[in-house]
Amino acid sequence: MSTAHGITSYFTTPQHERLREQVRDFAESKVAPRVAEMEESRAVHVELSRLIAQQGWLGVTVDPKYGGMGLGHLAKTIIIEELSRVSGAMGAMVQASQLGVAKIVHFGSAEQKKRWLPAVSDGACLPTIAVTEPESGGHVLGMSATAERVADGYVLNGRKVFVGNSHVGDLHGVVVRTGPGSQGLSAFLVESDRRGLSLGTHQTAMGLHGFSFGELIFENCFVPVENLLGAEGDGLAVAYSSSILYGRPNLTAVALGIHQAIVEHTVHFARTHRRYEGPLAELPTIKQKLGQLQSQLMTARLTAYHAAHLLDAGIPCDAELISAKLTNVESSLDSARTAMEVHAAYGLFPGRHIERFLRDANHIYAPAGTSDVQRLRLAEVALGTYREEWSARFADQLRIPEQAPGRWWRR
């Protein structure tokens, strides 16, 4: 990767780079030919989602004893980044599935892990997580969907919206209310074919065409007691830890992949498009913009890889995860605008891809907290009032065995 070779070689191992080559080859040969179709139809691309899952990449952070790759969060970042470089929609599909993996890895019982993680790892199961509701949005404690205890299980009622992989998911991790207050939230594993669970109509959005992030509707949906994830009252921890430890780095990786594509396509355009008897890239004003794009991309990748490396080392890094999401989202949006300036009117047409990158990048802003939310959390870090260090709480589960804290992987 010519744009940031020094950064990648500092953080990654030959194993990481082999994985990158594998994913990039797949993305360019299997995903790229379908992008135009996804953009035109705007329909959920179930076939491609399944094909990607079958590569085993959803199990990248799953212990090998459950059939996973066991390669950790930097490897996960690379997978999502390389897919997003070609298709933000398919990068988003993987990131949403990985978010669904988190709840089982961190809170699943031995029986739940044995049942579901091998299926996730071999691509037979696409998991999701469902937290957001129409009225409460990102205010988790404001949710109103409920689970009522009955003799041999629970009955769920309510709606969840903006659920990543809503229309392709096989196993939904649903956080609902079982009581009042912050201790009254619980999480459940709900199979997609459960009676009483239905899907809202898929609605096309501004970008990420091919990806689904829709509505789950629960109407007296019964789930057995063994589908309770963790204990009653663990719902808030399931939601927050999944969002911070998986959601933020996953979305960081999607933004990074889109950002990489923005720079590559803009550099190519500037080299091949001619003005004043020479390439556009020779104009000083354009060179300034290309330099700005390159600098922002390198900074974004550094924050993304550094945060993922700290997760793999089991080092507390909530602040780095927050900062990486903020930096990558904001810089990808800023670079998309700069790329549009370089392309001028040419950037408005789908054949140049730049307008797609701009649309897709905007989808990464809100999930796992908007940029304003990230700044508020970083302010708490600066003031010493940031409370829960989720990366410290789950350090033993996050740490890669081959990587001792403070050391790079063995090469």
Steps between C-alpha positions, in 0.01 A plus 500: 500500500702792373302768679601392849757220479695623802194501722384155396843341533541647849180345636445195282668164462551290186188310608301823498630593157419157357149543632482845339603357163241224530217740585604755239513236228153377600362855516632593157399175329170416673364823649603771252309345205179517707528862615323649198215253542463587869502871424235462232265265684561634853378161619655294780762275342440177691709282268814711532454537875488121531799455273708734714389322818609168353861624484520457877574866570210550741691276739822700489480581875346166597712246688627219272341244733167625363624492140607865494816659367610638836692783334357791695387854437779629276431213262129586523581860414692390192216276379237772536731766356582301187136413431394862560767621258296331225150510652404692811180294506681167530748642748200614703350152471808344656532767768135449602549124518813549709300721732263206538794273582607718792199428717551124478876514552470721808172390657405164349476193718712195421198343331422813296860532383516132406174527306545832318867590461589209268203593281616862490855394420406283203256754360181310578378766743500879457446655843372851575446722800176694545493787748372821339128584512291753307427727795820469705766490228846474652364556852526138611330554836204655322401176323151364552499157333436237764556138591246356742597195704274199453523143625772369270635812332424857400253674270642796304302797373619818331697632203868537420624720216825560309599139564805418290437185291133506597394325179783246476561427869438154644545577870403833654647615829214707640522730803162568660348602828438241775469756778548867590817708486849415385484155661178421318647426157570146384627343179365202308604291202204488262509278193372670185229238447343538844123533493405855594808657336449679170695744286400849399506576129853560376543870431770629271719772642755751378784252477632154593282345230501122538511519881196475725448701817131473564230427753426195716147474637423282802139406563465249784823336388585215735863405570606223739688583817822355356500785246564754776847646435689531825275570797192717537622857531805453275335671203663839552844341523431292187398811306780728619786252485401378154474856373832615643719191455364389163269768361740793511806319359281326239353828377847651512610228258208565263582873493868419444426274204277762340769761566762283328275467196442876492873569487575231240224611263584868540871446434416295192267771371758772559767301316287413198283809456672776303481876534726771352698249291590278794359270768271663754734370771770744386296804600624641834147541635419136425829382650406681822173310513667167427747566778216578735324174407817301556568656839146444624501138384831424672384659825170313485668165444745562783220562751304196374789255512634631830164455673450150355853401605430611856184285505704200387757569771233518771600857585223740616418711197144633513627851428704383201196316359286809539763723343552258209132502413482878522816552293413250230140610453580870489807463277323270254217751465745788462705308244185412305421869471856579392482221242180650363684832463777331300251318278271803467194413286648160411459395864123532478462196275487139627764377257768689694396336832580813701136586557445143632789535742357827627156347550638190670730696730204692638344174621790440740447824691214404734543132603678435831471870575520810284814712495346724766457198726861396441618851591293496819659169603847631422422808710419262786838333446671840515308599814557166670129422521479218242352218705496152345815368332350218298831404338645446849200298616528259205879513461549127556248415227641760259868414537652287225709221661793549260524867593623605841404852611730761353655269241436444130392162378776249447608520138 
